[in-house]
Coordinates of C-alpha atoms in Angstrom, one line a residue:
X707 CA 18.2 88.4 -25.9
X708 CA 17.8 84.7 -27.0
X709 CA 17.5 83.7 -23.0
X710 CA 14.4 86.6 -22.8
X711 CA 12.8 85.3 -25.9
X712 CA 13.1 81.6 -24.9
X713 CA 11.3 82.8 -21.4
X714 CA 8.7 84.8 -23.4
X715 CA 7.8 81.7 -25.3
X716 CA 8.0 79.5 -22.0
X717 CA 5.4 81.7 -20.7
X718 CA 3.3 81.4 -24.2
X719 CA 3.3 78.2 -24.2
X720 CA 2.5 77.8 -21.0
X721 CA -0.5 80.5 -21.0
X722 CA -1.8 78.5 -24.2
X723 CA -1.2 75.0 -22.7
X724 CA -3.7 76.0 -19.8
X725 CA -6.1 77.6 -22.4
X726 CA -6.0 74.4 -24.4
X727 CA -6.1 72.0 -21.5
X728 CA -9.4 74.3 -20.3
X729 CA -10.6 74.3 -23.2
X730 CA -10.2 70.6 -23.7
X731 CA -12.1 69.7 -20.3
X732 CA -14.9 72.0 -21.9
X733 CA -14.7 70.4 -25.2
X734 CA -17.9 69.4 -26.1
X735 CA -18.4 65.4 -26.7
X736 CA -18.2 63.3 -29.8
X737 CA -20.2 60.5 -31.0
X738 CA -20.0 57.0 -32.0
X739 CA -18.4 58.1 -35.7
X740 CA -16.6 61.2 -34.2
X741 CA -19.1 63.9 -35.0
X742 CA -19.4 66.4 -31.9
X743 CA -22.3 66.1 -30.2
X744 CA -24.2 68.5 -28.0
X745 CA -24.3 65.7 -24.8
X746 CA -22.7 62.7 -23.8
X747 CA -25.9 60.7 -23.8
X748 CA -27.7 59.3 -27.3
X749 CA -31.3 59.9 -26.5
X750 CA -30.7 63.2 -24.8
X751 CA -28.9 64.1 -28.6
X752 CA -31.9 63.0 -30.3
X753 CA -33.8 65.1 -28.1
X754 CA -32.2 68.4 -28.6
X755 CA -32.1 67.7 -32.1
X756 CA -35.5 67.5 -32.5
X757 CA -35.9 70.4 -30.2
X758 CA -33.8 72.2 -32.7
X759 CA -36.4 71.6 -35.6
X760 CA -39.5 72.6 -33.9
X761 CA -40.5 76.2 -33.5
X762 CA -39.2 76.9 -29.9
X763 CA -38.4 80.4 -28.4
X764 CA -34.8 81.1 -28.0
X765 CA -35.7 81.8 -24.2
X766 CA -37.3 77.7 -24.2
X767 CA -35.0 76.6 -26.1
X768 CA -32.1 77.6 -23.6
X769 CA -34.6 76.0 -20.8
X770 CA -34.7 72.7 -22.5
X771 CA -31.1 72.8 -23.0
X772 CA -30.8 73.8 -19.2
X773 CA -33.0 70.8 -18.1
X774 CA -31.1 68.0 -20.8
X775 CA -27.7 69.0 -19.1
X776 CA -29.0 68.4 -15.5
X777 CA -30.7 65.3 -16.8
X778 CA -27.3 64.8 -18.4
X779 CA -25.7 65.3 -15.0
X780 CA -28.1 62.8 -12.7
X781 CA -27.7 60.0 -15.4
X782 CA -23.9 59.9 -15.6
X783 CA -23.9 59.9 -11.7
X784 CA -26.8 57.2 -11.5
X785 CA -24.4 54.9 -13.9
X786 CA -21.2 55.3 -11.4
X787 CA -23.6 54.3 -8.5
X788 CA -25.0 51.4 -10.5
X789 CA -21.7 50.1 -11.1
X790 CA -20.6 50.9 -7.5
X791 CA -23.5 48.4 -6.6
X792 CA -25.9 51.1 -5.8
X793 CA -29.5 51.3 -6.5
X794 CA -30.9 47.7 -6.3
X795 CA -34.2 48.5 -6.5
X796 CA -33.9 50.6 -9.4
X797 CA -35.8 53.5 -7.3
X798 CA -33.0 56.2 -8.4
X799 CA -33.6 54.5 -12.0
X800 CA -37.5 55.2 -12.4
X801 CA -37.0 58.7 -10.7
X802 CA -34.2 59.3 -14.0
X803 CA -36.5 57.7 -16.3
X804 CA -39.7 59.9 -15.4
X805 CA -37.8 63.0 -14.9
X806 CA -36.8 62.3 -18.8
X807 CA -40.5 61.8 -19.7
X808 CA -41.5 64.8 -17.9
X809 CA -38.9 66.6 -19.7
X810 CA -40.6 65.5 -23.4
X811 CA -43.9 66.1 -21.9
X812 CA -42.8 69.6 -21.0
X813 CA -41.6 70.8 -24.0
X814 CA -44.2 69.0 -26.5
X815 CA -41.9 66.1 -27.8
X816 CA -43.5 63.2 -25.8
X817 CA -45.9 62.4 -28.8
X818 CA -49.2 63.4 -27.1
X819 CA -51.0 66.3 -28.0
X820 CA -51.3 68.7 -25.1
X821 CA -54.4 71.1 -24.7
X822 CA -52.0 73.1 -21.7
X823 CA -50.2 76.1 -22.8
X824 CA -46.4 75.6 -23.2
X825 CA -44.8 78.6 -23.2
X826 CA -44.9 80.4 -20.1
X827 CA -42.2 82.8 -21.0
X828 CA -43.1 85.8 -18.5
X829 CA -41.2 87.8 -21.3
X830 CA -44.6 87.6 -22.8
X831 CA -46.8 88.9 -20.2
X832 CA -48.1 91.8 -21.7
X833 CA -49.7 89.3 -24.3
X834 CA -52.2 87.9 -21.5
X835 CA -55.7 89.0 -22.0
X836 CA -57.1 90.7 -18.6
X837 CA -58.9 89.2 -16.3
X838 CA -57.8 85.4 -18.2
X839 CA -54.1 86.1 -17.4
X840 CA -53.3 82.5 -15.2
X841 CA -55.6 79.3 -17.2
X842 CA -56.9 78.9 -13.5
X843 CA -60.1 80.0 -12.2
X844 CA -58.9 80.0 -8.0
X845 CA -55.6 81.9 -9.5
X846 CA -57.4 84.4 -12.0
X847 CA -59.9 85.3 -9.1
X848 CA -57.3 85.8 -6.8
X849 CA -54.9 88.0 -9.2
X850 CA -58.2 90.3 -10.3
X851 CA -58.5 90.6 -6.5
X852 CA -55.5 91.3 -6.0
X853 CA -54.7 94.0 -9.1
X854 CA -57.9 96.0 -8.2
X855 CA -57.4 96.5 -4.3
X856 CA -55.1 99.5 -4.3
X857 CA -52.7 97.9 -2.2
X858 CA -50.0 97.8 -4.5
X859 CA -47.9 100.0 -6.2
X860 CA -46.8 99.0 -9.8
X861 CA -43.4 97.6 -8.7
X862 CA -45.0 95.0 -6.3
X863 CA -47.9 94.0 -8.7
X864 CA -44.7 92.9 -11.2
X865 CA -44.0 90.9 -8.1
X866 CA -46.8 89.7 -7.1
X867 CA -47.6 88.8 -10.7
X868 CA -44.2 86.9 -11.0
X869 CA -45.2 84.8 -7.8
X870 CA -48.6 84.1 -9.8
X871 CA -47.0 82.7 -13.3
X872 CA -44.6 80.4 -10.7
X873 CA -47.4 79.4 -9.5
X874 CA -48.9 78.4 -12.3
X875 CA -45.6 76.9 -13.7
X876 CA -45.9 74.4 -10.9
X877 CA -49.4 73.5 -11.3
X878 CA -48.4 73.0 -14.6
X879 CA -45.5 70.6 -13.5
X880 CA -48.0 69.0 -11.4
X881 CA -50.0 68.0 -14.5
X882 CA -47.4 66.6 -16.6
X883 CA -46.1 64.4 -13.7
X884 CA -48.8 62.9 -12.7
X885 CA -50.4 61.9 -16.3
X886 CA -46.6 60.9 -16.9
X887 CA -47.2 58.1 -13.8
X888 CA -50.4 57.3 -15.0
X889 CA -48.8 56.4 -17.8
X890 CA -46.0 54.8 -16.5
X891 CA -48.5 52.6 -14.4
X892 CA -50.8 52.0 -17.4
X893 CA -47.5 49.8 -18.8
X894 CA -46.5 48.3 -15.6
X895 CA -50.0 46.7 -15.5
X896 CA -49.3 45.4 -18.8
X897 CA -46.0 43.7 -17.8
X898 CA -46.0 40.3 -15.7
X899 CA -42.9 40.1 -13.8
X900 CA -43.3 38.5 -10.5
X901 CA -39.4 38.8 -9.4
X902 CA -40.0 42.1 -9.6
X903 CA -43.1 42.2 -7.6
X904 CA -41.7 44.1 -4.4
X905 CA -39.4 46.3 -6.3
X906 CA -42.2 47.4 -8.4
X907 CA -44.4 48.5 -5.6
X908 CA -42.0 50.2 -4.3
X909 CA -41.1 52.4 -6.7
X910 CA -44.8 52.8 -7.3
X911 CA -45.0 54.2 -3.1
X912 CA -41.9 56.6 -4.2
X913 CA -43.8 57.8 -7.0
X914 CA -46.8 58.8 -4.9
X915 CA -44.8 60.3 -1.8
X916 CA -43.4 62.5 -4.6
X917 CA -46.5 63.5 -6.4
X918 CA -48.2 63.9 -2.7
X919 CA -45.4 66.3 -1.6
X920 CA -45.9 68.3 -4.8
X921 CA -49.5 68.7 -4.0
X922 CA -48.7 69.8 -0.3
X923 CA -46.3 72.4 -2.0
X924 CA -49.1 73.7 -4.6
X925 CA -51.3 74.0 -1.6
X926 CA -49.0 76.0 0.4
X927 CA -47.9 77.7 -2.5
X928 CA -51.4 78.9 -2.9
X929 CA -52.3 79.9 0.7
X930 CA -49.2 82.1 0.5
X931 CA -50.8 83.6 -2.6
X932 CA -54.0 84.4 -1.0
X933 CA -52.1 86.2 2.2
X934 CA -50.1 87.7 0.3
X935 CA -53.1 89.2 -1.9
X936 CA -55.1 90.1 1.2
X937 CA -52.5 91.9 3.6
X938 CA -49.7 92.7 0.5
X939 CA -46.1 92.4 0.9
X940 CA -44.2 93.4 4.5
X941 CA -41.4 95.6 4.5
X942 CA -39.1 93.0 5.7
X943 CA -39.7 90.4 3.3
X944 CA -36.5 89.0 2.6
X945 CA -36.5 87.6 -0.9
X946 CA -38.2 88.8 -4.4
X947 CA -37.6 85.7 -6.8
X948 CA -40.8 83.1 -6.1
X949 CA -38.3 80.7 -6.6
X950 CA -36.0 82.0 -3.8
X951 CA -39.1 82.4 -1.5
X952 CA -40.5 79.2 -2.1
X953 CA -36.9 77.7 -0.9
X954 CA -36.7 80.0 2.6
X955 CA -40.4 79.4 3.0
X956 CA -39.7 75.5 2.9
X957 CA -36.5 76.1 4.8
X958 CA -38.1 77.7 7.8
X959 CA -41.0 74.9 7.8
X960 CA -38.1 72.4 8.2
X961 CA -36.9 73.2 11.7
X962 CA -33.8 74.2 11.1
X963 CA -31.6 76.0 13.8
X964 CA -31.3 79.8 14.0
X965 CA -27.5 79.5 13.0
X966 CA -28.5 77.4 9.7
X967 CA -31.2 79.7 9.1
X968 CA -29.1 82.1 9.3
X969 CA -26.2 80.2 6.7
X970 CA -29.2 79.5 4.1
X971 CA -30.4 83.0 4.2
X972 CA -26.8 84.2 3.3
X973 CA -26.7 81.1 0.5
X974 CA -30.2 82.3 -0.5
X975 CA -29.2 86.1 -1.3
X976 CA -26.5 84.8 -3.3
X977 CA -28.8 82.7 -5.5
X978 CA -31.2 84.7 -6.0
X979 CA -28.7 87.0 -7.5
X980 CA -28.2 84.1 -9.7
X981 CA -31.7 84.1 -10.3
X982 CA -31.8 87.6 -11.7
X983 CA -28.4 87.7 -14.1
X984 CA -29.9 85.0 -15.3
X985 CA -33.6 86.8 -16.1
X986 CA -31.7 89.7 -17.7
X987 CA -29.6 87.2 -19.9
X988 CA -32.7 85.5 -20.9
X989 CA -34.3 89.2 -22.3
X990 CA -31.4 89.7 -24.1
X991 CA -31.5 86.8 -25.8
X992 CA -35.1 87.6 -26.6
X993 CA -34.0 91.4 -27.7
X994 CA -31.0 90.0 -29.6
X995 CA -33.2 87.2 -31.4
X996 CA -35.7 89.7 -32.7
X997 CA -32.6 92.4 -33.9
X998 CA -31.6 89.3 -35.8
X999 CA -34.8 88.7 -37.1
X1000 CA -34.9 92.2 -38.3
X1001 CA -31.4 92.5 -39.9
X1002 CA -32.2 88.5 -41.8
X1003 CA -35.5 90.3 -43.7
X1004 CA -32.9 93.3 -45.1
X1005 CA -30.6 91.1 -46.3
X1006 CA -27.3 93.0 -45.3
X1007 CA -25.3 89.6 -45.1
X1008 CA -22.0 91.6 -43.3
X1009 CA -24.9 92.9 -40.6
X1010 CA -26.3 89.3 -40.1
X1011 CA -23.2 87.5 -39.8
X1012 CA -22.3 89.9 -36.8
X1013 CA -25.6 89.5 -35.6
X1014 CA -25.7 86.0 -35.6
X1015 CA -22.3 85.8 -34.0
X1016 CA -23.9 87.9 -30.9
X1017 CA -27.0 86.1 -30.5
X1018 CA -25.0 82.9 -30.5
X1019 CA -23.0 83.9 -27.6
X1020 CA -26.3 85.5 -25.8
X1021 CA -27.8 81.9 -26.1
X1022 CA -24.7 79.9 -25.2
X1023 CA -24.6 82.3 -21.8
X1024 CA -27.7 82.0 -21.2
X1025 CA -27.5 78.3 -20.8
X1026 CA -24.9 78.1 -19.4
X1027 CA -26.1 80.4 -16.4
X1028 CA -29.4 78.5 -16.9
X1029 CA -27.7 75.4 -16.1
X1030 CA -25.9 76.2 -12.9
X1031 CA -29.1 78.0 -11.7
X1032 CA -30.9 74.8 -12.3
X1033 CA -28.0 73.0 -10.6
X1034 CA -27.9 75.4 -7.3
X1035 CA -31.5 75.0 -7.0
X1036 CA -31.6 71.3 -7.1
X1037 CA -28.8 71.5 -4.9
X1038 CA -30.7 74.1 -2.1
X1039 CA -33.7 72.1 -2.2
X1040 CA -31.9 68.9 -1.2
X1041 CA -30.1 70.6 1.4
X1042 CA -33.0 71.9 2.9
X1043 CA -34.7 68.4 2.6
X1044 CA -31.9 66.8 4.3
X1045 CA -31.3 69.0 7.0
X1046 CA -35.0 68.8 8.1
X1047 CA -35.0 65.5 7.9
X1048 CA -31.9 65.1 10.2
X1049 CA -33.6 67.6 12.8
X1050 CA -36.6 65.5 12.5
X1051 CA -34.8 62.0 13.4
X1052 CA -33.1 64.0 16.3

């Protein structure tokens, strides 16, 4: 009896141990005077704090939070290649440093007052006023085109309308990176630094290549958008996400074998399942934040507390799922990126 007890708690201990030691690697990180902190990096702490105080959606919230782990990620990896010797022109370094600023800019925290509409939560669709719904003239013609041809049922139209807010979403990206190199110019000017010199300029080239490349993807975005509006969507399209069909769009363009097409299409259908969990986690959260809302203003304290305790766990999902989404994506693209690139050096 004492031998089967003594294997029982073995077998505790053991299930525990590999809970605890789980649980430890997922421990969230500590500060300076031992307070936990939400991420390993000061400035990305102060960040969500602040984040925290202003009035964001839960949805944006759980995006910021999303795009400060990724940041997170590239950083700590940026400061292993630095000490590796890595990086001597501090190109990888400026890229970090404006992905950051675009990151304030984004979300309303880098200090300038923004005249762009933030949220873009397509939760909210139903609040757009007709015939306005895109803050784009070429995109608003287009969709009013597009609603009012009879080409598509109501199913694609939430499709196609999807594909319009990405859109949108990118233009929008577009804008906030390049006043965020202006910027960044604006202070370079400012600084004399002559060893420097040939760095400098070429992180200056990097930045345009990359701001030209996002202008070659809003064009082709946008010719996409005006097919697609005029001859509607094909029976064997293969993807519905906009991101997803932005990727295989982008893959295809990259001459890429039939074999890796054919491995990236596969890769592509799993993500974009990805893509949507993470959609319907994102309007729960948004159900669950409104319940709570509702429950606070009754005052049934036993009622909010297990409220609370569910949104909590909604919103810790959903960043979670937002994260590795965010993650997978940056991973495709530079897949895609790299494997055109090889074909192309072939």
């Amino acid at each position: 009896m004492r031998f089967i007890c003594f294997v029982a708690l073995c077998l505790g201990v053991g299930v525990m141990a590999g809970k605890y030691t789980r649980e430890m690697n997922e421990a969230k990180p500590s500060d300076s005077d031992g307070q936990t902190v939400e991420f390993r990096i000061a400035k990305l702490n102060q960040v969500w704090e602040k984040a925290k105080r202003m009035q964001l959606s839960p949805v944006r919230l759980a995006e910021l939070h999303s795009d400060l782990k990724i940041q997170e990620k590239d950083e700590m990896q940026w400061k292993k290649l630095k000490a590796e010797g890595f990086d001597e022109n501090g190109e990888k370094e400026a890229q970090l440093r404006r992905n950051f600023n675009v990151i304030l800019a984004k979300y309303g925290m880098d200090g300038k007052r923004d005249t762009r509409p933030l949220e873009s939560n397509s939760l909210k669709d139903h609040d757009t006023k007709e015939g306005d719904a895109f803050d784009d003239p070429r995109l608003d013609k287009l969709w009013n085109k597009a609603k009012s041809s009879g080409k598509f049922s109501n199913e694609e139209l939430l499709s196609l309308k999807r594909e319009f807010q990405h859109h949108k979403d990118k233009i929008h990206e577009y804008n906030i990176l390049m006043d965020t190199i202006s910027r960044t110019e604006e202070i370079h000017k400012n600084v004399i630094s002559p060893l420097e010199g040939d760095a400098k300029e070429h992180v200056l080239h990097q930045k345009h290549t990359e701001l030209k490349q996002k202008m070659k993807d809003l064009n082709q975005g946008f010719e996409r958008l005006r097919k697609l509006s005029h001859e509607g969507f094909t029976e064997d399209s293969e993807f519905r996400e906009p991101r997803v069909i932005e990727l295989w769009e982008a893959a295809k363009r990259a001459n890429l074998s039939k074999d890796e097409l054919d491995s990236l299409k596969e890769e592509l259908h799993h993500f974009e399942t990805k893509v949507e969990k993470h959609t319907h986690y994102q309007e729960q959260l948004e159900l669950s934040h409104q319940k709570l809302q509702h429950v606070e203003a009754l005052g049934d304290k036993e009622h909010i507390k297990r409220n609370q305790e569910k949104y909590n766990t909604l919103s810790e999902k959903t960043r979670d799922m937002g994260y590795k989404m965010k993650k997978h994506l940056q991973d495709l693209s530079n897949k895609i990126s790299r494997q055109g690139l090889q074909h192309n050096e072939l």
